Amino acid sequence: MAQGEVLAFEDYVRTRQEALLRSARRLVPDPVDAQDLLQTALVRTYGRWDGIADKSLADAYLRRVMINTRTEWWRARKLDEVPTEQLPDASVDDGSEQRADRALLMDILGILAPKQRSVVVLRHWEQMSTEETAAALGMSAGTVKSTLHRALARLRQELESRELTSREAVARETGGRREAGGRREAEARREAVSAREAASARTSGNQRRAESVPETGNTRRNGSVRSAAPAATGRVPAQRTRVTANTAAVTSGATATTSTTAAVTSVTAARGHTAALRDGRHDERGRERCAA
């Protein structure tokens, strides 16, 4: 390689080293492995530096070399197995939040204009300087700054709007659940009150029926039939009505029998008195005949 090409390559590495290292860190998580990956890619690119006609595509060429190198390392990795009685706890990082943030970022980047999106990606994704971004996009540094400012304001506004929408959705869902819970609680209270009222009504009915039954001890005393009056007004059962009617009939029969007996006694007494008067008159007539 010519001396001029070597100097150009060294100047390129000093200028783009930090950006290329950030790209390597995205390929491998360990910082030391990222540095080894970048050094390996630079060594491989150094031997073919003369073949890169357009030096503006050197970044893309180096990133492709790093990706291929990382793939070779992954295929040549060694799996060391050590026998053990107790298996170690395998820690798995939960990257769900990172994937969700990445999906959200890619989604909101779609609302930007192509020029704004390019500035945001180069400045914050590739972490290029303002001058490097301006040179890559063919615009002035002032235009890059103003475009980046408007793009970030638009992204911030979109994020706030989506967060507000998400909070409102959560609030509506929570309010709906509370309202449903309140309705269920009110229905449960109404059912409990209805159950208590039904139990109270059944208890009152049983008490009224118990009070309406006549006492057995007062039904018959000293050979006379007496009907027990109901303790409370209300509907008398059919059986009790028949018992009361039978009792009244027996009482009426006894009264009629007594009246008949009294009448027979009176007639007998009257007949005896008449017979006595008749015998007295016969005796008096006999005595008169004897005296004559």
PDB file of C-alpha atoms in Angstrom:
ATOM      1  CA  MET A   1       0.000   0.000   0.000  1.00  0.00           C
ATOM      2  CA  ALA A   2       1.323   3.443  -0.907  1.00  0.00           C
ATOM      3  CA  GLN A   3       2.387   5.843   1.816  1.00  0.00           C
ATOM      4  CA  GLY A   4      -0.438   8.194   0.941  1.00  0.00           C
ATOM      5  CA  GLU A   5      -3.017   5.437   1.295  1.00  0.00           C
ATOM      6  CA  VAL A   6      -1.617   4.478   4.687  1.00  0.00           C
ATOM      7  CA  LEU A   7      -1.885   8.055   5.924  1.00  0.00           C
ATOM      8  CA  ALA A   8      -5.423   8.307   4.574  1.00  0.00           C
ATOM      9  CA  PHE A   9      -6.403   5.102   6.367  1.00  0.00           C
ATOM     10  CA  GLU A  10      -4.861   6.318   9.638  1.00  0.00           C
ATOM     11  CA  ASP A  11      -6.683   9.630   9.350  1.00  0.00           C
ATOM     12  CA  TYR A  12      -9.948   7.794   8.661  1.00  0.00           C
ATOM     13  CA  VAL A  13      -9.516   5.572  11.740  1.00  0.00           C
ATOM     14  CA  ARG A  14      -8.791   8.552  14.030  1.00  0.00           C
ATOM     15  CA  THR A  15     -11.875  10.371  12.707  1.00  0.00           C
ATOM     16  CA  ARG A  16     -14.364   7.503  12.727  1.00  0.00           C
ATOM     17  CA  GLN A  17     -13.082   5.344  15.556  1.00  0.00           C
ATOM     18  CA  GLU A  18     -15.701   6.351  18.138  1.00  0.00           C
ATOM     19  CA  ALA A  19     -18.626   5.926  15.743  1.00  0.00           C
ATOM     20  CA  LEU A  20     -17.339   2.547  14.603  1.00  0.00           C
ATOM     21  CA  LEU A  21     -16.880   1.433  18.218  1.00  0.00           C
ATOM     22  CA  ARG A  22     -20.493   2.331  18.972  1.00  0.00           C
ATOM     23  CA  SER A  23     -21.546   0.191  16.012  1.00  0.00           C
ATOM     24  CA  ALA A  24     -19.471  -2.682  17.397  1.00  0.00           C
ATOM     25  CA  ARG A  25     -21.108  -2.294  20.812  1.00  0.00           C
ATOM     26  CA  ARG A  26     -24.501  -2.810  19.180  1.00  0.00           C
ATOM     27  CA  LEU A  27     -23.292  -6.113  17.744  1.00  0.00           C
ATOM     28  CA  VAL A  28     -21.767  -7.577  20.922  1.00  0.00           C
ATOM     29  CA  PRO A  29     -22.770  -6.704  24.481  1.00  0.00           C
ATOM     30  CA  ASP A  30     -19.332  -6.943  26.095  1.00  0.00           C
ATOM     31  CA  PRO A  31     -17.190  -3.753  25.714  1.00  0.00           C
ATOM     32  CA  VAL A  32     -13.916  -5.719  25.446  1.00  0.00           C
ATOM     33  CA  ASP A  33     -15.367  -7.981  22.766  1.00  0.00           C
ATOM     34  CA  ALA A  34     -16.596  -4.897  20.922  1.00  0.00           C
ATOM     35  CA  GLN A  35     -13.070  -3.445  20.861  1.00  0.00           C
ATOM     36  CA  ASP A  36     -11.660  -6.777  19.620  1.00  0.00           C
ATOM     37  CA  LEU A  37     -14.310  -6.897  16.943  1.00  0.00           C
ATOM     38  CA  LEU A  38     -13.483  -3.399  15.736  1.00  0.00           C
ATOM     39  CA  GLN A  39      -9.726  -4.092  15.694  1.00  0.00           C
ATOM     40  CA  THR A  40     -10.275  -7.291  13.689  1.00  0.00           C
ATOM     41  CA  ALA A  41     -12.482  -5.452  11.189  1.00  0.00           C
ATOM     42  CA  LEU A  42      -9.914  -2.647  10.808  1.00  0.00           C
ATOM     43  CA  VAL A  43      -7.117  -5.142  10.163  1.00  0.00           C
ATOM     44  CA  ARG A  44      -9.154  -6.879   7.484  1.00  0.00           C
ATOM     45  CA  THR A  45     -10.155  -3.551   5.932  1.00  0.00           C
ATOM     46  CA  TYR A  46      -6.533  -2.275   5.914  1.00  0.00           C
ATOM     47  CA  GLY A  47      -5.521  -4.972   3.431  1.00  0.00           C
ATOM     48  CA  ARG A  48      -8.264  -3.928   1.024  1.00  0.00           C
ATOM     49  CA  TRP A  49      -8.200  -0.184   1.518  1.00  0.00           C
ATOM     50  CA  ASP A  50      -6.889   0.380  -1.986  1.00  0.00           C
ATOM     51  CA  GLY A  51      -9.891  -1.479  -3.410  1.00  0.00           C
ATOM     52  CA  ILE A  52     -12.418   0.943  -1.884  1.00  0.00           C
ATOM     53  CA  ALA A  53     -12.814   3.488  -4.662  1.00  0.00           C
ATOM     54  CA  ASP A  54     -15.410   5.641  -2.876  1.00  0.00           C
ATOM     55  CA  LYS A  55     -14.026   6.334   0.580  1.00  0.00           C
ATOM     56  CA  SER A  56     -17.402   7.762   1.677  1.00  0.00           C
ATOM     57  CA  LEU A  57     -18.656   4.160   1.758  1.00  0.00           C
ATOM     58  CA  ALA A  58     -15.887   3.063   4.132  1.00  0.00           C
ATOM     59  CA  ASP A  59     -18.265   3.087   7.135  1.00  0.00           C
ATOM     60  CA  ALA A  60     -20.690   0.737   5.419  1.00  0.00           C
ATOM     61  CA  TYR A  61     -17.804  -1.518   4.349  1.00  0.00           C
ATOM     62  CA  LEU A  62     -16.434  -1.691   7.899  1.00  0.00           C
ATOM     63  CA  ARG A  63     -19.868  -2.424   9.406  1.00  0.00           C
ATOM     64  CA  ARG A  64     -20.325  -5.296   6.974  1.00  0.00           C
ATOM     65  CA  VAL A  65     -16.895  -6.640   7.939  1.00  0.00           C
ATOM     66  CA  MET A  66     -17.803  -6.452  11.643  1.00  0.00           C
ATOM     67  CA  ILE A  67     -21.081  -8.292  11.055  1.00  0.00           C
ATOM     68  CA  ASN A  68     -19.333 -11.071   9.149  1.00  0.00           C
ATOM     69  CA  THR A  69     -16.636 -11.327  11.830  1.00  0.00           C
ATOM     70  CA  ARG A  70     -19.234 -11.542  14.588  1.00  0.00           C
ATOM     71  CA  THR A  71     -20.973 -14.332  12.671  1.00  0.00           C
ATOM     72  CA  GLU A  72     -17.681 -16.270  12.345  1.00  0.00           C
ATOM     73  CA  TRP A  73     -17.055 -15.929  16.064  1.00  0.00           C
ATOM     74  CA  TRP A  74     -20.521 -17.183  16.879  1.00  0.00           C
ATOM     75  CA  ARG A  75     -20.123 -20.255  14.642  1.00  0.00           C
ATOM     76  CA  ALA A  76     -16.673 -21.047  16.079  1.00  0.00           C
ATOM     77  CA  ARG A  77     -17.720 -20.665  19.703  1.00  0.00           C
ATOM     78  CA  LYS A  78     -16.884 -23.487  22.098  1.00  0.00           C
ATOM     79  CA  LEU A  79     -19.451 -25.068  24.333  1.00  0.00           C
ATOM     80  CA  ASP A  80     -17.697 -26.122  27.513  1.00  0.00           C
ATOM     81  CA  GLU A  81     -19.646 -28.709  29.495  1.00  0.00           C
ATOM     82  CA  VAL A  82     -18.724 -29.325  33.112  1.00  0.00           C
ATOM     83  CA  PRO A  83     -20.424 -32.160  35.069  1.00  0.00           C
ATOM     84  CA  THR A  84     -22.023 -30.953  38.277  1.00  0.00           C
ATOM     85  CA  GLU A  85     -24.614 -32.196  40.729  1.00  0.00           C
ATOM     86  CA  GLN A  86     -26.430 -28.887  41.012  1.00  0.00           C
ATOM     87  CA  LEU A  87     -27.280 -26.898  37.959  1.00  0.00           C
ATOM     88  CA  PRO A  88     -26.491 -23.184  38.230  1.00  0.00           C
ATOM     89  CA  ASP A  89     -29.317 -20.708  38.005  1.00  0.00           C
ATOM     90  CA  ALA A  90     -29.476 -19.415  34.459  1.00  0.00           C
ATOM     91  CA  SER A  91     -30.121 -15.699  34.455  1.00  0.00           C
ATOM     92  CA  VAL A  92     -32.046 -14.512  31.450  1.00  0.00           C
ATOM     93  CA  ASP A  93     -32.307 -10.810  30.898  1.00  0.00           C
ATOM     94  CA  ASP A  94     -35.841  -9.613  30.274  1.00  0.00           C
ATOM     95  CA  GLY A  95     -35.607  -7.417  27.210  1.00  0.00           C
ATOM     96  CA  SER A  96     -39.349  -6.869  26.833  1.00  0.00           C
ATOM     97  CA  GLU A  97     -39.123  -3.214  27.901  1.00  0.00           C
ATOM     98  CA  GLN A  98     -36.238  -2.535  25.531  1.00  0.00           C
ATOM     99  CA  ARG A  99     -38.083  -4.151  22.641  1.00  0.00           C
ATOM    100  CA  ALA A 100     -41.213  -2.182  23.485  1.00  0.00           C
ATOM    101  CA  ASP A 101     -39.232   1.087  23.561  1.00  0.00           C
ATOM    102  CA  ARG A 102     -37.559   0.244  20.271  1.00  0.00           C
ATOM    103  CA  ALA A 103     -40.909  -0.573  18.650  1.00  0.00           C
ATOM    104  CA  LEU A 104     -42.356   2.690  19.943  1.00  0.00           C
ATOM    105  CA  LEU A 105     -39.352   4.652  18.646  1.00  0.00           C
ATOM    106  CA  MET A 106     -39.570   3.101  15.205  1.00  0.00           C
ATOM    107  CA  ASP A 107     -43.298   3.799  15.149  1.00  0.00           C
ATOM    108  CA  ILE A 108     -43.088   7.479  16.018  1.00  0.00           C
ATOM    109  CA  LEU A 109     -40.160   8.011  13.656  1.00  0.00           C
ATOM    110  CA  GLY A 110     -42.614   7.270  10.871  1.00  0.00           C
ATOM    111  CA  ILE A 111     -44.495  10.525  11.517  1.00  0.00           C
ATOM    112  CA  LEU A 112     -41.410  12.618  10.684  1.00  0.00           C
ATOM    113  CA  ALA A 113     -40.536  13.899   7.273  1.00  0.00           C
ATOM    114  CA  PRO A 114     -37.682  12.024   5.505  1.00  0.00           C
ATOM    115  CA  LYS A 115     -35.251  14.907   6.056  1.00  0.00           C
ATOM    116  CA  GLN A 116     -36.057  15.173   9.768  1.00  0.00           C
ATOM    117  CA  ARG A 117     -35.849  11.412  10.192  1.00  0.00           C
ATOM    118  CA  SER A 118     -32.405  11.306   8.562  1.00  0.00           C
ATOM    119  CA  VAL A 119     -31.071  14.036  10.842  1.00  0.00           C
ATOM    120  CA  VAL A 120     -32.419  12.314  13.981  1.00  0.00           C
ATOM    121  CA  VAL A 121     -30.971   8.921  12.997  1.00  0.00           C
ATOM    122  CA  LEU A 122     -27.520  10.279  12.158  1.00  0.00           C
ATOM    123  CA  ARG A 123     -27.263  12.519  15.201  1.00  0.00           C
ATOM    124  CA  HIS A 124     -28.776  10.254  17.895  1.00  0.00           C
ATOM    125  CA  TRP A 125     -28.643   6.748  16.446  1.00  0.00           C
ATOM    126  CA  GLU A 126     -25.251   6.926  14.784  1.00  0.00           C
ATOM    127  CA  GLN A 127     -24.147   9.646  17.237  1.00  0.00           C
ATOM    128  CA  MET A 128     -22.512  11.664  14.525  1.00  0.00           C
ATOM    129  CA  SER A 129     -21.512  15.259  15.143  1.00  0.00           C
ATOM    130  CA  THR A 130     -23.376  18.204  13.628  1.00  0.00           C
ATOM    131  CA  GLU A 131     -20.631  18.766  11.056  1.00  0.00           C
ATOM    132  CA  GLU A 132     -20.541  15.079  10.091  1.00  0.00           C
ATOM    133  CA  THR A 133     -24.323  15.013   9.727  1.00  0.00           C
ATOM    134  CA  ALA A 134     -24.262  18.143   7.612  1.00  0.00           C
ATOM    135  CA  ALA A 135     -21.553  16.681   5.369  1.00  0.00           C
ATOM    136  CA  ALA A 136     -23.416  13.366   5.025  1.00  0.00           C
ATOM    137  CA  LEU A 137     -26.717  15.041   4.130  1.00  0.00           C
ATOM    138  CA  GLY A 138     -25.268  17.895   2.094  1.00  0.00           C
ATOM    139  CA  MET A 139     -26.635  20.736   4.195  1.00  0.00           C
ATOM    140  CA  SER A 140     -25.258  23.408   6.463  1.00  0.00           C
ATOM    141  CA  ALA A 141     -24.686  22.946  10.187  1.00  0.00           C
ATOM    142  CA  GLY A 142     -27.370  25.538  10.997  1.00  0.00           C
ATOM    143  CA  THR A 143     -29.927  23.641   8.924  1.00  0.00           C
ATOM    144  CA  VAL A 144     -29.041  20.436  10.755  1.00  0.00           C
ATOM    145  CA  LYS A 145     -29.579  22.105  14.142  1.00  0.00           C
ATOM    146  CA  SER A 146     -32.924  23.688  13.227  1.00  0.00           C
ATOM    147  CA  THR A 147     -34.191  20.495  11.571  1.00  0.00           C
ATOM    148  CA  LEU A 148     -33.152  18.429  14.591  1.00  0.00           C
ATOM    149  CA  HIS A 149     -34.870  20.873  16.956  1.00  0.00           C
ATOM    150  CA  ARG A 150     -38.189  20.707  15.065  1.00  0.00           C
ATOM    151  CA  ALA A 151     -37.977  16.920  14.754  1.00  0.00           C
ATOM    152  CA  LEU A 152     -37.339  16.407  18.475  1.00  0.00           C
ATOM    153  CA  ALA A 153     -40.204  18.774  19.357  1.00  0.00           C
ATOM    154  CA  ARG A 154     -42.511  16.803  17.081  1.00  0.00           C
ATOM    155  CA  LEU A 155     -41.405  13.499  18.625  1.00  0.00           C
ATOM    156  CA  ARG A 156     -41.848  14.874  22.151  1.00  0.00           C
ATOM    157  CA  GLN A 157     -45.352  16.067  21.319  1.00  0.00           C
ATOM    158  CA  GLU A 158     -46.282  12.690  19.851  1.00  0.00           C
ATOM    159  CA  LEU A 159     -44.964  10.836  22.899  1.00  0.00           C
ATOM    160  CA  GLU A 160     -46.930  13.072  25.284  1.00  0.00           C
ATOM    161  CA  SER A 161     -50.081  12.611  23.212  1.00  0.00           C
ATOM    162  CA  ARG A 162     -49.745   8.835  23.227  1.00  0.00           C
ATOM    163  CA  GLU A 163     -49.008   8.760  26.950  1.00  0.00           C
ATOM    164  CA  LEU A 164     -52.101  10.880  27.639  1.00  0.00           C
ATOM    165  CA  THR A 165     -54.221   8.570  25.483  1.00  0.00           C
ATOM    166  CA  SER A 166     -52.871   5.534  27.326  1.00  0.00           C
ATOM    167  CA  ARG A 167     -53.651   7.107  30.723  1.00  0.00           C
ATOM    168  CA  GLU A 168     -57.196   7.956  29.643  1.00  0.00           C
ATOM    169  CA  ALA A 169     -57.720   4.387  28.430  1.00  0.00           C
ATOM    170  CA  VAL A 170     -56.457   3.010  31.743  1.00  0.00           C
ATOM    171  CA  ALA A 171     -58.664   5.467  33.659  1.00  0.00           C
ATOM    172  CA  ARG A 172     -61.737   4.452  31.643  1.00  0.00           C
ATOM    173  CA  GLU A 173     -61.000   0.791  32.186  1.00  0.00           C
ATOM    174  CA  THR A 174     -60.482   1.327  35.922  1.00  0.00           C
ATOM    175  CA  GLY A 175     -63.648   3.425  36.157  1.00  0.00           C
ATOM    176  CA  GLY A 176     -65.620   0.750  34.330  1.00  0.00           C
ATOM    177  CA  ARG A 177     -64.352  -1.907  36.708  1.00  0.00           C
ATOM    178  CA  ARG A 178     -65.237   0.251  39.750  1.00  0.00           C
ATOM    179  CA  GLU A 179     -68.708   0.960  38.361  1.00  0.00           C
ATOM    180  CA  ALA A 180     -69.297  -2.725  37.694  1.00  0.00           C
ATOM    181  CA  GLY A 181     -68.093  -3.546  41.205  1.00  0.00           C
ATOM    182  CA  GLY A 182     -70.431  -0.882  42.641  1.00  0.00           C
ATOM    183  CA  ARG A 183     -73.378  -2.322  40.725  1.00  0.00           C
ATOM    184  CA  ARG A 184     -72.586  -5.829  41.945  1.00  0.00           C
ATOM    185  CA  GLU A 185     -72.277  -4.567  45.524  1.00  0.00           C
ATOM    186  CA  ALA A 186     -75.618  -2.708  45.282  1.00  0.00           C
ATOM    187  CA  GLU A 187     -77.310  -5.813  43.871  1.00  0.00           C
ATOM    188  CA  ALA A 188     -75.844  -7.891  46.680  1.00  0.00           C
ATOM    189  CA  ARG A 189     -77.175  -5.401  49.265  1.00  0.00           C
ATOM    190  CA  ARG A 190     -80.636  -5.435  47.662  1.00  0.00           C
ATOM    191  CA  GLU A 191     -80.674  -9.228  47.641  1.00  0.00           C
ATOM    192  CA  ALA A 192     -79.650  -9.297  51.313  1.00  0.00           C
ATOM    193  CA  VAL A 193     -82.420  -6.809  52.236  1.00  0.00           C
ATOM    194  CA  SER A 194     -84.976  -8.833  50.256  1.00  0.00           C
ATOM    195  CA  ALA A 195     -83.866 -12.019  52.011  1.00  0.00           C
ATOM    196  CA  ARG A 196     -84.207 -10.345  55.440  1.00  0.00           C
ATOM    197  CA  GLU A 197     -87.659  -9.005  54.567  1.00  0.00           C
ATOM    198  CA  ALA A 198     -88.790 -12.429  53.345  1.00  0.00           C
ATOM    199  CA  ALA A 199     -87.483 -14.075  56.531  1.00  0.00           C
ATOM    200  CA  SER A 200     -89.230 -11.422  58.660  1.00  0.00           C
ATOM    201  CA  ALA A 201     -92.479 -11.937  56.742  1.00  0.00           C
ATOM    202  CA  ARG A 202     -92.295 -15.708  57.246  1.00  0.00           C
ATOM    203  CA  THR A 203     -91.622 -15.228  60.987  1.00  0.00           C
ATOM    204  CA  SER A 204     -94.582 -12.847  61.356  1.00  0.00           C
ATOM    205  CA  GLY A 205     -96.862 -15.272  59.497  1.00  0.00           C
ATOM    206  CA  ASN A 206     -95.848 -18.144  61.749  1.00  0.00           C
ATOM    207  CA  GLN A 207     -96.507 -16.010  64.837  1.00  0.00           C
ATOM    208  CA  ARG A 208     -99.956 -14.998  63.581  1.00  0.00           C
ATOM    209  CA  ARG A 209    -100.855 -18.625  62.804  1.00  0.00           C
ATOM    210  CA  ALA A 210     -99.606 -19.705  66.234  1.00  0.00           C
ATOM    211  CA  GLU A 211    -101.694 -17.013  67.957  1.00  0.00           C
ATOM    212  CA  SER A 212    -104.825 -17.882  65.922  1.00  0.00           C
ATOM    213  CA  VAL A 213    -104.905 -21.561  67.116  1.00  0.00           C
ATOM    214  CA  PRO A 214    -107.385 -22.027  70.146  1.00  0.00           C
ATOM    215  CA  GLU A 215    -106.047 -23.333  73.451  1.00  0.00           C
ATOM    216  CA  THR A 216    -106.891 -27.020  74.104  1.00  0.00           C
ATOM    217  CA  GLY A 217    -107.306 -26.657  77.862  1.00  0.00           C
ATOM    218  CA  ASN A 218    -110.108 -24.117  77.507  1.00  0.00           C
ATOM    219  CA  THR A 219    -112.064 -26.159  74.980  1.00  0.00           C
ATOM    220  CA  ARG A 220    -113.844 -28.457  77.456  1.00  0.00           C
ATOM    221  CA  ARG A 221    -114.133 -27.730  81.192  1.00  0.00           C
ATOM    222  CA  ASN A 222    -116.682 -29.019  83.877  1.00  0.00           C
ATOM    223  CA  GLY A 223    -118.606 -31.051  81.323  1.00  0.00           C
ATOM    224  CA  SER A 224    -119.660 -28.017  79.263  1.00  0.00           C
ATOM    225  CA  VAL A 225    -118.400 -27.335  75.784  1.00  0.00           C
ATOM    226  CA  ARG A 226    -116.896 -23.869  75.329  1.00  0.00           C
ATOM    227  CA  SER A 227    -115.476 -22.419  72.174  1.00  0.00           C
ATOM    228  CA  ALA A 228    -112.209 -20.508  72.435  1.00  0.00           C
ATOM    229  CA  ALA A 229    -112.290 -17.118  70.727  1.00  0.00           C
ATOM    230  CA  PRO A 230    -109.402 -16.401  68.339  1.00  0.00           C
ATOM    231  CA  ALA A 231    -106.638 -14.313  69.832  1.00  0.00           C
ATOM    232  CA  ALA A 232    -106.269 -12.141  66.784  1.00  0.00           C
ATOM    233  CA  THR A 233    -108.519 -11.115  63.963  1.00  0.00           C
ATOM    234  CA  GLY A 234    -107.783 -12.552  60.603  1.00  0.00           C
ATOM    235  CA  ARG A 235    -108.597 -15.425  58.355  1.00  0.00           C
ATOM    236  CA  VAL A 236    -109.603 -18.561  60.331  1.00  0.00           C
ATOM    237  CA  PRO A 237    -108.471 -21.842  58.833  1.00  0.00           C
ATOM    238  CA  ALA A 238    -111.173 -24.138  57.460  1.00  0.00           C
ATOM    239  CA  GLN A 239    -110.509 -26.884  60.043  1.00  0.00           C
ATOM    240  CA  ARG A 240    -110.833 -24.441  62.936  1.00  0.00           C
ATOM    241  CA  THR A 241    -114.080 -23.110  61.438  1.00  0.00           C
ATOM    242  CA  ARG A 242    -115.503 -26.639  61.287  1.00  0.00           C
ATOM    243  CA  VAL A 243    -114.454 -27.324  64.916  1.00  0.00           C
ATOM    244  CA  THR A 244    -116.098 -24.066  66.061  1.00  0.00           C
ATOM    245  CA  ALA A 245    -119.266 -24.890  64.121  1.00  0.00           C
ATOM    246  CA  ASN A 246    -119.444 -28.380  65.631  1.00  0.00           C
ATOM    247  CA  THR A 247    -118.907 -26.950  69.105  1.00  0.00           C
ATOM    248  CA  ALA A 248    -121.691 -24.421  68.566  1.00  0.00           C
ATOM    249  CA  ALA A 249    -123.993 -27.180  67.304  1.00  0.00           C
ATOM    250  CA  VAL A 250    -123.312 -29.336  70.366  1.00  0.00           C
ATOM    251  CA  THR A 251    -123.951 -26.347  72.630  1.00  0.00           C
ATOM    252  CA  SER A 252    -127.210 -25.570  70.843  1.00  0.00           C
ATOM    253  CA  GLY A 253    -128.292 -29.234  71.125  1.00  0.00           C
ATOM    254  CA  ALA A 254    -127.589 -29.284  74.837  1.00  0.00           C
ATOM    255  CA  THR A 255    -129.605 -26.084  75.293  1.00  0.00           C
ATOM    256  CA  ALA A 256    -132.522 -27.531  73.285  1.00  0.00           C
ATOM    257  CA  THR A 257    -132.463 -30.737  75.347  1.00  0.00           C
ATOM    258  CA  THR A 258    -132.557 -28.743  78.577  1.00  0.00           C
ATOM    259  CA  SER A 259    -135.509 -26.684  77.325  1.00  0.00           C
ATOM    260  CA  THR A 260    -137.393 -29.854  76.298  1.00  0.00           C
ATOM    261  CA  THR A 261    -136.813 -31.431  79.695  1.00  0.00           C
ATOM    262  CA  ALA A 262    -138.082 -28.323  81.449  1.00  0.00           C
ATOM    263  CA  ALA A 263    -141.177 -28.285  79.259  1.00  0.00           C
ATOM    264  CA  VAL A 264    -141.935 -31.973  79.962  1.00  0.00           C
ATOM    265  CA  THR A 265    -141.531 -31.366  83.709  1.00  0.00           C
ATOM    266  CA  SER A 266    -143.930 -28.423  83.555  1.00  0.00           C
ATOM    267  CA  VAL A 267    -146.548 -30.452  81.681  1.00  0.00           C
ATOM    268  CA  THR A 268    -146.228 -33.340  84.122  1.00  0.00           C
ATOM    269  CA  ALA A 269    -146.639 -30.985  87.079  1.00  0.00           C
ATOM    270  CA  ALA A 270    -149.691 -29.397  85.489  1.00  0.00           C
ATOM    271  CA  ARG A 271    -151.256 -32.800  84.862  1.00  0.00           C
ATOM    272  CA  GLY A 272    -150.591 -33.847  88.465  1.00  0.00           C
ATOM    273  CA  HIS A 273    -152.161 -30.646  89.778  1.00  0.00           C
ATOM    274  CA  THR A 274    -155.234 -31.176  87.557  1.00  0.00           C
ATOM    275  CA  ALA A 275    -155.583 -34.750  88.735  1.00  0.00           C
ATOM    276  CA  ALA A 276    -155.326 -33.611  92.363  1.00  0.00           C
ATOM    277  CA  LEU A 277    -158.066 -31.006  91.843  1.00  0.00           C
ATOM    278  CA  ARG A 278    -160.260 -33.599  90.181  1.00  0.00           C
ATOM    279  CA  ASP A 279    -159.780 -36.050  93.062  1.00  0.00           C
ATOM    280  CA  GLY A 280    -160.568 -33.277  95.562  1.00  0.00           C
ATOM    281  CA  ARG A 281    -163.802 -32.447  93.807  1.00  0.00           C
ATOM    282  CA  HIS A 282    -164.825 -36.144  93.753  1.00  0.00           C
ATOM    283  CA  ASP A 283    -164.090 -36.451  97.468  1.00  0.00           C
ATOM    284  CA  GLU A 284    -166.126 -33.330  98.234  1.00  0.00           C
ATOM    285  CA  ARG A 285    -169.083 -34.618  96.150  1.00  0.00           C
ATOM    286  CA  GLY A 286    -168.902 -37.943  97.969  1.00  0.00           C
ATOM    287  CA  ARG A 287    -168.997 -36.278 101.301  1.00  0.00           C
ATOM    288  CA  GLU A 288    -172.044 -34.206 100.270  1.00  0.00           C
ATOM    289  CA  ARG A 289    -173.894 -37.326  99.126  1.00  0.00           C
ATOM    290  CA  CYS A 290    -173.166 -39.038 102.440  1.00  0.00           C
ATOM    291  CA  ALA A 291    -174.434 -36.087 104.403  1.00  0.00           C
ATOM    292  CA  ALA A 292    -177.656 -36.013 102.387  1.00  0.00           C
TER     293      ALA A 292
END
